[in-house]
Amino acid sequence: MSQTRRSFLKAISVASLTAISPKKSHATPKNVLSDDRFGVLVDTTVCIGCRQCEYACKVEHGMEAGNLDDYQDRSVFQTMRRPDHTALTVVNAYKADNPEQQETTVKVQCMHCDHPACVSACIVGAFTKQENGAVIWDESRCIGCRYCMVACPFQVPAFEYHKAIEPKILKCDFCYDRRTSKGKMPACVEICPTEALTFGKRYELIQVAHERIRKQPERYIDHVFGEHEVAGTSWLYLAGQDFLKLDFPDVGTDPAPGATEPIQHAIFKFFVPPVALYALLGGIMWLGKQTREEEE
Amino acid sequence: MEEYFKPQPIKRPFLSKGVIILLILAANGIVWSILRFGFGLGAVTNLNNQFPWGIWIGIDVAAGVALAAGGFTTSALVHIFYREDFHVLVRPAIMTAMLGYTFVAIGVMFDLGRYYNIWHVPIMGNSNSVLFEVGICVMTYLGTLYIEFFPIVTERFIGRVHLKGVLKFLNKPIDQFLRFMDSFLGKTMFFFIILGVVLSCLHQSSLGTLMLIAGNKVHPLWQTPVSPLLFLLSAFAVGFPMVIMESLTASRSLGLKPEMDVLRKLARFVGPLLGIYLAFKLGDMVIRGTYVYLNEINLQTVMWVIEMLFGVIIPVRMFFWDKVLQSRSLLYFASLLVIFGVFINRLNVFVIAYKPPYILEQYWPSFGEISITVGLISIEILLYRALVMIFPVISVPLKGVSAKAKYAIRGVIQ
């Protein structure tokens, strides 16, 4: 009797383990960081604030884009704008350090982190980091919890609050589907008239960026934003003044998921702590029952 | 002759002045719910791209989970540590936890943009995600609570299933099912009781890990790597005050004699538990040097002082004071303070402390958000009242009952 019982328990545990393990490896997004992953270098000292990238992005993603001529209206720079459900990228303007200089214009979009907080946070694995560098969102999985928005250090993902059914999480997708997955450049890079945006392999872009700083040290501050920030992003920025003055967040150089994954994994490594707690409580309960029975 | 207590359905009229107010609040909440599901989150809430989470997560979910901690703390005390002197409190505690978690789940459904995809969580879960861990534990624990409550259902209905008319043929199968479940749960209940405590410890602490990923978006007064431990300790501390508050409220509202002797004994645990939480909270503050932030006066620091002073420090002192433990109204007040403290703490961590880098629009809960939160709480209280009138949950004094049978939960103490 006890023999069959033991083998039954054994069978159950083996079955449940095999049931869990393949599922887990499939569900948890793997972070494949190819050395050849792509990126974009944004040279804000070259950007003229024409906002054609905004236009191209909307056209590429089938959003209401309007007339290209309307984008010459520079009055929008009076207030800070953020990417939202109507625009995956926006350009903001900042006063230069030297009042005689032209204002600095900065294109904002998803940074496509190498260790993205959204990928780590997403409860159903709707976000993935692709081998080519893109961080993309899978509509078919999303449950709309908006934890990605809480997690993102750059505050990029936006949500369609005014849709009752199938609201989307929207953010720059690096034109993954139709362009970068085939090696083509994103729509914003293609349209940029001043070559403020450079598409290429990330490691090459970092070399290019440092080369530019070396050649024109008076033009740039010696900092490539995104090279080390949150342990690296696919989008990299050059600027002529301190990045904090251009509203870049102070995010440090640790990976964006921060402390949560180590804590999470410490608790759930092979389920040892929960099982140990279960055993401990079970032991206390059993001992209590023994003493009770002895008393009676 | 000695008095014994036995859980019994409470016989009272359902309607009262309070119930009518609750019904109005519930109706208001339901109207707003229809708007939320009909026209989307944006139509009812003030949530935006800078503040993706508001009071539905901070209060309905985070505070809701914490305040349902009475269930696992009481069942651990009675069933695992064999403190049977507290047995009368187990059924109400389990039932409140069951209601509480049910409404946490409903609160989540309101907040999810694609609530109808909730079934993706168990099959597509991302094990790196803290939210996934919280979600799975809460779902499993909710199921466990229904199982723990089920013996009360069998006790109420075994031999008393009298369906009429066309459903008459179901009487026998239902009765047999109840009898089967009763004997099955009788043998296996220990498994679910331990499971419930383990799951509670896991998700109560993981709730504190949730906001760590937001990094410096969360004010340093609350953003600490020991946040999971603080959440777990505060859950331990708030469990018994919730049981005390509920017991005193229910006995007043249902016209019963409060079980002051048992509650007083229970209250003796609260001081030490809350004291440990206070020590860790202040220790963390000293180690990280975050007291420097208290030099500034802003919403965050004011809320921190309110949380700590009224929610932790004053109640710690009160629970170590015999005069408080002797007085029904002071004990009630001290318990309310602890509950308030944990409630404000969850609200602080999830809403007040959250400061996104780019604020275009400040978040303040809308009338609709508040209406739905208040409506859900009202329905929860109404259900509590209904359930204690239907099921044998609250113990009432009985004469001439043998000690052995006094308040046995089927399947636990034979």
XYZ file of C-alpha atoms in Angstrom:
710
model
C 0.000 0.000 0.000
C 2.644 2.466 1.032
C 4.697 1.375 -1.959
C 1.959 2.309 -4.396
C 1.370 5.515 -2.567
C 4.999 6.519 -2.808
C 5.239 5.700 -6.483
C 2.024 7.609 -7.036
C 3.485 10.701 -5.377
C 6.657 10.253 -7.374
C 4.704 10.038 -10.588
C 2.785 13.181 -9.704
C 5.897 15.184 -8.920
C 7.672 14.059 -12.090
C 4.607 14.852 -14.155
C 4.180 18.292 -12.661
C 7.868 19.118 -13.075
C 7.871 18.163 -16.723
C 4.655 20.074 -17.179
C 6.126 23.223 -15.682
C 9.608 23.334 -17.135
C 9.068 23.635 -20.906
C 6.263 26.101 -20.353
C 8.502 28.285 -18.247
C 11.316 28.495 -20.745
C 8.806 29.408 -23.403
C 6.958 32.015 -21.398
C 9.840 33.955 -19.924
C 11.276 36.183 -22.639
C 14.918 35.454 -23.274
C 17.195 38.428 -23.611
C 19.250 37.727 -26.724
C 21.758 40.504 -27.126
C 23.374 40.067 -30.508
C 26.693 41.872 -30.915
C 25.416 43.036 -34.277
C 22.220 44.543 -32.949
C 21.091 47.752 -34.535
C 20.705 51.184 -33.030
C 20.201 54.794 -33.968
C 22.545 57.638 -33.113
C 20.715 60.932 -32.567
C 22.971 63.955 -32.922
C 20.946 66.734 -31.322
C 23.483 69.331 -32.478
C 22.543 68.545 -36.079
C 18.779 68.315 -35.545
C 16.940 71.375 -36.869
C 13.561 70.551 -35.358
C 11.791 70.072 -38.692
C 9.694 67.293 -37.134
C 9.604 65.328 -40.366
C 10.467 62.257 -38.269
C 7.138 62.714 -36.464
C 5.359 62.770 -39.801
C 7.195 59.753 -41.216
C 6.544 57.757 -38.051
C 2.816 58.383 -38.214
C 2.633 57.472 -41.882
C 4.632 54.305 -41.276
C 2.320 53.229 -38.450
C -0.908 54.151 -40.228
C -1.772 56.946 -37.799
C -3.477 60.221 -38.614
C -0.508 62.169 -40.034
C -1.988 65.283 -41.689
C 0.067 67.456 -44.030
C 3.845 67.419 -43.979
C 3.771 71.235 -44.290
C 1.929 71.587 -40.998
C 4.948 70.159 -39.183
C 6.894 73.364 -39.849
C 4.833 75.041 -37.132
C 7.377 75.673 -34.393
C 4.858 76.950 -31.852
C 4.452 73.383 -30.573
C 7.870 73.741 -28.969
C 6.464 76.124 -26.385
C 5.225 73.247 -24.284
C 6.949 69.963 -23.582
C 5.288 67.059 -25.359
C 5.608 63.361 -24.695
C 5.027 60.362 -26.957
C 1.431 59.157 -26.626
C -1.223 57.184 -28.450
C -1.268 59.705 -31.303
C 2.499 60.031 -31.778
C 5.190 57.458 -31.077
C 7.921 60.066 -31.372
C 7.929 63.785 -30.641
C 10.518 66.562 -30.856
C 10.998 69.039 -28.022
C 13.085 72.206 -27.975
C 15.372 73.503 -25.215
C 17.180 76.798 -24.782
C 20.881 76.568 -25.504
C 23.419 77.413 -22.804
C 24.582 80.358 -24.881
C 21.611 82.675 -25.647
C 23.005 83.498 -29.095
C 22.966 79.854 -30.106
C 19.997 78.181 -31.684
C 17.779 76.163 -29.432
C 18.501 72.455 -29.085
C 15.851 70.109 -30.427
C 15.583 66.577 -29.109
C 13.673 63.698 -30.640
C 12.049 61.462 -28.035
C 10.938 57.857 -28.485
C 11.461 54.424 -26.907
C 15.165 53.937 -26.143
C 15.067 50.176 -26.852
C 17.049 49.269 -23.725
C 19.398 46.297 -23.760
C 17.872 45.127 -20.471
C 14.371 46.558 -20.726
C 12.294 47.092 -17.608
C 9.089 46.609 -19.602
C 10.200 43.141 -20.745
C 11.063 42.187 -17.181
C 7.869 43.644 -15.737
C 5.255 42.417 -18.214
C 3.054 39.850 -16.497
C 2.317 37.895 -19.689
C 5.544 38.385 -21.628
C 3.941 40.707 -24.173
C 7.192 42.670 -24.465
C 10.269 41.120 -26.027
C 13.757 42.299 -26.875
C 14.504 41.190 -30.405
C 17.901 40.028 -31.550
C 18.208 43.063 -33.823
C 17.811 45.423 -30.865
C 14.131 46.287 -31.095
C 11.855 46.077 -28.063
C 8.385 45.240 -29.318
C 4.937 44.689 -27.878
C 2.668 41.764 -28.737
C -0.958 42.790 -28.874
C -2.233 39.209 -28.698
C -0.825 38.686 -25.193
C -1.353 42.041 -23.448
C -3.904 42.259 -20.624
C -3.636 46.051 -20.282
C -2.257 46.116 -16.720
C 0.086 49.041 -17.560
C 2.864 47.712 -15.324
C 5.238 48.379 -18.261
C 4.401 52.066 -17.919
C 5.148 51.954 -14.197
C 8.448 50.189 -14.896
C 9.857 52.156 -17.865
C 12.630 54.491 -16.623
C 12.129 56.740 -19.665
C 8.347 56.867 -19.220
C 7.686 55.911 -22.815
C 4.838 53.378 -23.214
C 1.458 55.042 -23.693
C -2.008 53.576 -23.343
C -5.238 54.163 -25.229
C -7.356 55.211 -22.253
C -10.363 56.078 -24.371
C -10.925 52.686 -25.899
C -13.236 50.322 -24.038
C -12.196 47.224 -25.997
C -8.709 46.294 -27.219
C -6.895 49.381 -25.943
C -3.281 49.252 -27.065
C 0.034 49.964 -25.424
C 1.792 52.218 -27.876
C 5.455 53.008 -28.201
C 8.149 53.217 -30.871
C 8.632 49.684 -32.232
C 11.834 50.487 -34.138
C 9.735 49.899 -37.292
C 10.373 46.244 -36.539
C 7.812 44.510 -38.719
C 8.327 46.150 -42.066
C 11.799 47.645 -41.826
C 14.436 46.825 -39.221
C 13.695 43.097 -39.111
C 14.722 43.119 -42.775
C 17.789 45.268 -42.168
C 16.144 48.432 -43.488
C 16.356 51.700 -41.576
C 13.389 53.054 -39.546
C 11.070 55.558 -41.228
C 12.247 58.494 -39.093
C 15.894 57.895 -39.999
C 15.049 57.617 -43.673
C 13.198 60.940 -43.836
C 15.641 62.996 -41.719
C 16.937 65.755 -44.034
C 19.998 66.683 -41.965
C 21.270 63.234 -41.051
C 20.736 63.973 -37.404
C 19.734 60.316 -37.179
C 22.160 57.555 -38.110
C 21.017 53.927 -38.325
C 23.580 51.155 -37.942
C 25.147 48.513 -35.759
C 25.158 49.699 -32.185
C 28.854 49.133 -31.558
C 29.730 51.035 -34.721
C 27.494 53.923 -33.728
C 29.290 54.164 -30.382
C 32.596 54.423 -32.246
C 31.147 57.055 -34.573
C 29.830 59.022 -31.600
C 33.157 59.075 -29.775
C 34.923 59.970 -33.008
C 32.655 62.994 -33.451
C 33.299 64.099 -29.867
C 37.070 63.695 -30.398
C 37.053 65.716 -33.610
C 34.864 68.565 -32.327
C 35.236 68.700 -28.552
C 33.876 72.277 -28.507
C 30.657 71.132 -30.161
C 29.839 68.196 -27.886
C 29.942 67.348 -24.246
C 31.957 64.158 -23.691
C 29.031 61.831 -23.062
C 27.126 59.432 -25.290
C 23.757 59.044 -23.625
C 22.631 55.457 -23.892
C 26.078 53.917 -24.066
C 26.008 53.038 -20.374
C 22.662 54.383 -19.130
C 20.504 51.548 -17.698
C 23.337 49.231 -18.872
C 22.940 50.328 -22.486
C 20.207 51.342 -24.905
C 19.913 50.850 -28.646
C 19.220 54.528 -29.205
C 22.199 56.767 -28.488
C 22.343 60.542 -28.134
C 24.981 63.236 -28.643
C 24.451 66.745 -27.301
C 26.170 70.062 -26.875
C 24.989 70.548 -23.318
C 24.302 68.560 -20.210
C 21.700 65.871 -20.832
C 19.818 66.691 -17.642
C 19.142 70.164 -19.067
C 17.585 68.478 -22.085
C 15.165 66.612 -19.816
C 16.944 63.283 -20.055
C 16.171 61.353 -16.875
C 18.907 60.591 -14.390
C 18.721 56.803 -14.567
C 22.171 55.527 -13.583
C 24.028 52.691 -15.247
C 22.402 49.656 -13.629
C 19.999 47.603 -15.748
C 16.494 49.067 -15.664
C 14.831 46.041 -14.021
C 16.965 46.932 -11.002
C 16.667 44.855 -7.884
C 13.422 43.059 -8.653
C 14.741 40.149 -10.699
C 17.395 39.102 -8.153
C 14.834 39.301 -5.323
C 12.268 37.453 -7.363
C 14.742 34.738 -8.328
C 16.054 34.385 -4.798
C 12.542 33.604 -3.598
C 11.644 31.277 -6.415
C 14.885 29.500 -7.198
C 13.692 25.894 -7.461
C 10.851 26.923 -5.146
C 13.141 26.226 -2.180
C 11.974 29.020 0.168
C 8.232 28.409 -0.280
C 8.655 24.658 0.048
C 10.845 25.125 3.115
C 8.252 27.405 4.675
C 5.566 24.854 3.895
C 7.604 22.108 5.524
C 8.331 24.255 8.567
C 4.684 25.156 9.116
C 3.658 21.563 8.494
C 6.173 20.422 11.090
C 4.892 22.882 13.676
C 1.324 21.788 13.000
C 2.232 18.106 13.315
C 4.152 18.641 16.560
C 1.240 20.604 17.981
C -1.111 17.782 17.110
C 1.166 15.206 18.768
C 1.324 17.179 22.014
C -2.419 17.640 21.953
C -3.044 13.955 21.542
C -0.641 13.120 24.345
C -2.434 15.517 26.658
C -5.767 13.907 26.011
C -23.129 26.347 34.057
C -20.352 27.285 31.686
C -21.128 29.031 28.452
C -19.991 27.618 25.137
C -19.918 29.307 21.796
C -21.203 27.851 18.581
C -21.227 29.402 15.115
C -24.753 30.012 13.933
C -26.512 31.996 11.230
C -27.477 35.327 12.773
C -31.218 36.010 12.772
C -31.872 39.702 12.233
C -33.648 41.796 9.624
C -31.306 42.457 6.720
C -32.357 46.076 6.237
C -31.215 48.796 8.584
C -30.376 52.468 8.223
C -26.734 51.657 7.491
C -27.717 49.041 4.938
C -29.824 51.563 3.022
C -26.887 53.978 2.820
C -24.648 51.150 1.635
C -27.225 50.191 -1.010
C -27.220 53.760 -2.363
C -23.402 53.854 -2.474
C -23.368 50.462 -4.176
C -25.897 51.620 -6.789
C -23.791 54.696 -7.518
C -20.738 52.481 -7.960
C -22.626 50.214 -10.336
C -23.667 53.163 -12.533
C -20.029 54.252 -12.837
C -18.974 50.652 -13.504
C -21.267 50.548 -16.514
C -19.617 53.715 -17.820
C -16.145 52.291 -17.236
C -16.826 49.078 -19.151
C -18.833 50.846 -21.819
C -16.514 53.726 -22.610
C -13.065 52.737 -21.358
C -10.791 53.714 -18.511
C -10.330 57.251 -19.808
C -14.042 58.021 -19.571
C -14.216 57.400 -15.824
C -10.704 57.750 -14.388
C -8.090 60.484 -14.285
C -5.367 57.982 -15.136
C -2.977 59.094 -17.851
C 0.323 58.162 -19.454
C 2.285 59.644 -16.561
C 0.193 58.025 -13.836
C -0.816 54.592 -15.127
C -1.868 53.343 -11.686
C -4.281 55.154 -9.397
C -6.467 54.362 -6.408
C -7.913 51.214 -7.970
C -4.484 49.625 -7.654
C -3.394 51.517 -4.531
C -6.581 51.015 -2.505
C -8.780 48.325 -4.064
C -5.909 45.950 -4.727
C -2.823 46.758 -2.628
C -4.590 47.910 0.534
C -7.294 45.268 -0.024
C -4.755 42.446 -0.013
C -3.069 43.789 3.109
C -6.321 44.237 5.006
C -7.400 40.687 4.194
C -4.384 39.461 6.163
C -6.610 38.572 9.119
C -7.474 35.327 7.347
C -4.040 33.757 7.160
C -2.720 35.166 10.448
C -5.716 33.849 12.386
C -5.774 30.476 10.696
C -2.020 30.110 11.317
C -2.471 31.018 14.964
C -5.323 28.603 15.566
C -4.605 25.688 13.242
C -0.819 25.667 12.952
C 0.168 26.980 16.369
C -2.825 25.278 18.003
C -4.089 28.251 19.933
C -7.635 27.006 20.148
C -8.644 29.700 22.555
C -8.991 31.838 19.429
C -11.103 29.336 17.553
C -14.243 31.474 17.564
C -12.417 34.008 15.399
C -11.356 31.678 12.589
C -14.601 31.507 10.644
C -15.237 35.255 10.479
C -11.563 35.820 9.593
C -11.588 33.252 6.782
C -14.865 34.610 5.456
C -13.641 38.219 5.487
C -10.438 37.190 3.742
C -12.494 35.333 1.132
C -14.652 38.392 0.548
C -11.623 40.692 0.607
C -9.694 38.720 -1.986
C -12.763 38.324 -4.164
C -13.038 42.093 -4.258
C -9.320 42.453 -4.912
C -9.867 40.282 -7.974
C -12.873 42.369 -9.018
C -10.868 45.559 -8.445
C -8.144 44.234 -10.749
C -10.722 43.534 -13.446
C -11.845 47.153 -13.310
C -8.303 48.409 -13.737
C -7.146 46.065 -16.501
C -7.441 47.550 -19.975
C -8.050 44.094 -21.434
C -9.709 42.402 -18.475
C -11.155 39.705 -20.726
C -7.570 38.487 -21.322
C -6.997 37.736 -17.636
C -6.756 34.027 -18.497
C -3.477 34.802 -20.272
C -1.812 35.136 -16.871
C -1.629 31.455 -15.918
C -0.773 30.231 -19.412
C 1.541 32.969 -20.722
C 3.055 34.116 -17.425
C 6.495 35.718 -17.414
C 8.289 34.306 -14.392
C 10.625 37.334 -14.270
C 7.626 39.522 -13.534
C 6.823 40.318 -9.921
C 3.270 41.062 -10.968
C 2.994 37.523 -12.313
C 4.034 36.098 -8.963
C 1.551 38.303 -7.129
C -1.177 37.433 -9.623
C -0.679 33.675 -9.468
C -0.426 33.625 -5.665
C -3.547 35.759 -5.260
C -5.505 33.590 -7.689
C -4.391 30.371 -5.975
C -4.999 31.775 -2.517
C -8.463 32.937 -3.519
C -9.251 29.368 -4.532
C -7.764 28.098 -1.269
C -9.979 30.476 0.719
C -13.100 29.163 -1.008
C -11.997 25.646 -0.101
C -11.398 26.691 3.507
C -14.872 28.212 3.594
C -16.573 25.200 2.042
C -16.955 23.151 5.256
C -19.164 25.976 6.534
C -21.359 25.519 3.461
C -21.574 21.754 3.956
C -22.365 22.219 7.627
C -25.189 24.565 6.739
C -26.760 22.514 3.966
C -26.117 18.818 4.578
C -29.519 17.258 5.050
C -31.180 20.589 4.336
C -31.226 20.770 0.570
C -34.871 21.288 -0.299
C -35.109 22.539 -3.851
C -38.648 22.757 -5.141
C -40.424 22.174 -8.442
C -38.421 21.187 -11.500
C -35.144 21.306 -9.597
C -36.364 18.729 -7.123
C -34.412 15.902 -8.735
C -31.174 17.740 -7.823
C -31.752 17.454 -4.086
C -30.179 14.060 -3.692
C -27.091 14.552 -5.874
C -26.358 17.898 -4.222
C -26.670 16.404 -0.785
C -24.400 13.522 -1.750
C -21.886 15.949 -3.216
C -21.899 17.992 -0.005
C -21.382 14.879 2.092
C -18.558 13.728 -0.150
C -16.852 17.135 -0.020
C -17.297 17.260 3.720
C -15.494 14.003 4.296
C -12.894 14.740 1.605
C -12.067 18.169 3.030
C -12.092 16.670 6.510
C -9.091 14.579 5.555
C -7.225 17.143 3.459
C -7.936 20.482 5.087
C -4.529 20.643 6.804
C -2.938 20.795 3.343
C -4.996 23.821 2.315
C -4.466 25.602 5.618
C -0.683 25.445 5.347
C -0.898 26.297 1.641
C -2.939 29.388 2.439
C -0.365 30.649 4.918
C 2.559 30.013 2.548
C 0.796 31.692 -0.387
C -0.066 34.660 1.795
C 3.520 35.141 2.928
C 4.654 34.964 -0.691
C 2.297 37.471 -2.212
C 2.135 39.825 0.745
C 5.884 40.294 0.420
C 5.865 40.352 -3.389
C 3.374 43.177 -3.251
C 6.223 45.152 -1.712
C 8.535 44.164 -4.575
C 6.117 45.503 -7.200
C 7.178 49.138 -7.138
C 10.925 48.434 -6.876
C 11.109 48.237 -10.666
C 9.975 51.856 -10.880
C 13.369 52.842 -9.455
C 13.736 56.518 -8.692
C 10.195 57.261 -9.840
C 9.192 56.266 -6.299
C 10.070 58.670 -3.489
C 13.120 57.466 -1.500
C 11.129 57.473 1.749
C 9.386 54.355 0.440
C 11.714 53.055 -2.279
C 13.831 50.508 -0.429
C 15.117 47.038 -1.296
C 13.676 45.717 1.984
C 10.203 46.795 0.905
C 9.062 43.134 0.538
C 10.007 42.470 4.161
C 8.261 45.649 5.338
C 5.104 44.648 3.460
C 5.155 41.180 5.012
C 5.726 42.526 8.533
C 2.967 45.090 8.166
C 0.622 42.377 6.904
C 1.393 40.319 10.021
C 0.739 43.378 12.160
C -2.566 44.385 10.561
C -4.182 40.924 10.536
C -5.326 40.833 14.158
C -6.463 44.485 14.335
C -8.670 43.721 11.315
C -10.156 40.715 13.115
C -10.737 42.820 16.246
C -12.304 45.684 14.299
C -14.582 43.342 12.337
C -15.627 41.426 15.402
C -16.482 44.576 17.357
C -18.277 46.162 14.398
C -20.262 43.005 13.671
C -21.290 42.485 17.265
C -22.496 46.074 17.503
C -24.317 46.029 14.197
C -25.865 42.585 14.768
C -26.699 43.230 18.398
C -24.428 40.565 19.872
C -22.237 40.592 22.939
C -18.623 41.288 21.908
C -16.180 38.508 22.747
C -13.939 40.879 24.649
C -11.987 38.168 26.501
C -10.784 36.540 23.299
C -10.191 39.849 21.532
C -8.162 41.193 24.433
C -5.919 38.146 24.334
C -5.547 38.535 20.592
C -4.698 42.205 21.002
C -1.650 41.277 23.085
C 0.031 40.010 19.916
C -0.451 43.304 18.083
C 1.972 45.457 20.073
C 5.023 43.217 19.505
C 4.158 42.560 15.836
C 3.662 46.233 15.097
C 6.779 47.039 17.136
C 8.899 44.743 14.952
C 7.521 46.471 11.865
C 8.301 49.891 13.346
C 11.854 48.800 14.198
C 12.509 47.583 10.650
C 10.928 50.657 9.142
C 13.059 53.038 11.202
C 16.164 50.850 10.904
C 15.838 50.939 7.124
C 15.477 54.691 7.291
C 18.624 55.106 9.383
C 20.689 52.743 7.233
C 19.678 54.440 3.995
C 19.840 57.912 5.548
C 16.443 58.868 4.130
C 15.533 60.981 7.168
C 17.157 63.911 5.323
C 14.059 64.075 3.116
C 11.956 64.935 6.138
C 13.589 68.383 6.148
C 11.395 69.365 3.237
C 7.681 69.848 3.612
C 5.682 68.463 0.720
C 2.841 66.023 0.101
C 5.150 63.009 0.375
C 6.748 63.948 3.693
C 3.434 64.993 5.249
C 1.896 61.684 4.205
C 4.914 59.827 5.576
C 4.551 61.514 8.956
C 0.803 60.772 9.051
C 1.435 57.145 8.137
C 4.134 56.632 10.753
C 2.773 58.727 13.606
C -0.903 57.794 13.529
C -0.605 54.448 11.810
C 2.338 52.921 13.649
C 3.868 54.840 16.567
C 0.684 55.802 18.447
C -0.972 52.371 18.027
C 2.242 50.599 19.145
C 2.092 52.604 22.353
C -1.627 51.950 22.729
C -1.388 48.181 22.310
C 1.213 48.028 25.088
C -1.172 49.809 27.462
C -3.466 47.741 29.682
C -6.056 50.476 29.827
C -6.503 50.222 26.064
C -6.832 46.445 26.157
C -9.487 46.667 28.860
C -11.672 49.208 27.106
C -13.820 48.187 24.206
C -13.848 51.622 22.581
C -10.112 52.270 23.032
C -9.275 48.832 21.624
C -11.548 49.553 18.678
C -9.864 52.905 18.114
C -6.325 51.478 18.366
C -7.222 48.738 15.873
C -8.623 51.343 13.494
C -5.341 53.260 13.713
C -3.297 50.213 12.685
C -5.691 49.553 9.807
C -5.472 53.201 8.791
C -1.670 53.015 8.961
C -1.365 50.038 6.641
C -4.031 51.451 4.331
C -2.166 54.774 4.072
C 1.126 52.938 3.644
C -0.166 51.036 0.599
C -1.693 54.208 -0.814
C 1.602 56.036 -0.240
C 3.752 53.388 -1.895
C 1.528 52.952 -4.934
C 0.109 56.433 -5.498
C 1.560 59.267 -3.394
C 5.228 58.249 -3.663
C 5.022 57.747 -7.442
C 6.633 60.715 -9.185
C 7.200 60.206 -12.906
C 10.003 62.194 -14.562
C 7.702 64.028 -16.985
C 4.460 65.261 -15.481
C 2.128 66.956 -17.941
C -0.947 66.385 -15.819
C -1.027 65.658 -12.086
C -3.124 62.661 -11.027
C -5.981 63.082 -8.628
C -8.666 60.384 -8.357
C -11.830 61.272 -10.264
C -15.322 61.167 -8.806
C -15.945 58.038 -10.884
C -12.878 56.256 -9.514
C -13.843 57.097 -5.945
C -17.466 56.073 -6.600
C -16.444 52.650 -7.862
C -14.030 52.087 -4.977
C -16.659 53.106 -2.424
C -19.297 51.063 -4.254
C -17.175 47.915 -4.199
C -16.469 48.307 -0.482
C -20.196 48.837 0.177
C -21.139 45.683 -1.720
C -18.479 43.806 0.228
C -19.944 44.897 3.560
C -23.469 44.038 2.392
C -22.280 40.581 1.380
C -20.635 40.151 4.778
C -23.972 40.909 6.425
C -25.809 38.556 4.108
C -23.316 35.713 4.559
C -23.327 35.817 8.369
C -27.129 35.615 8.203
C -27.060 32.611 5.871
C -24.064 30.646 7.141
C -22.872 29.645 10.617
C -19.918 32.025 10.793
C -20.267 34.096 13.936
C -20.247 32.250 17.232
C -23.020 32.840 19.698
C -23.213 31.592 23.274
C -25.052 28.320 23.700
C -26.001 26.469 26.810
C -25.677 22.753 27.362
C -23.285 21.906 24.570
C -20.439 19.540 25.199
C -16.979 21.037 25.149
C -15.830 18.663 22.457
C -18.291 19.961 19.926
C -18.006 23.570 20.794
C -16.859 25.276 17.655
C -15.278 22.538 15.669
C -14.572 23.301 12.080
C -15.195 20.136 10.230
C -12.005 18.599 8.982
C -9.631 20.432 11.200
C -10.203 19.408 14.755
C -11.822 16.051 15.110
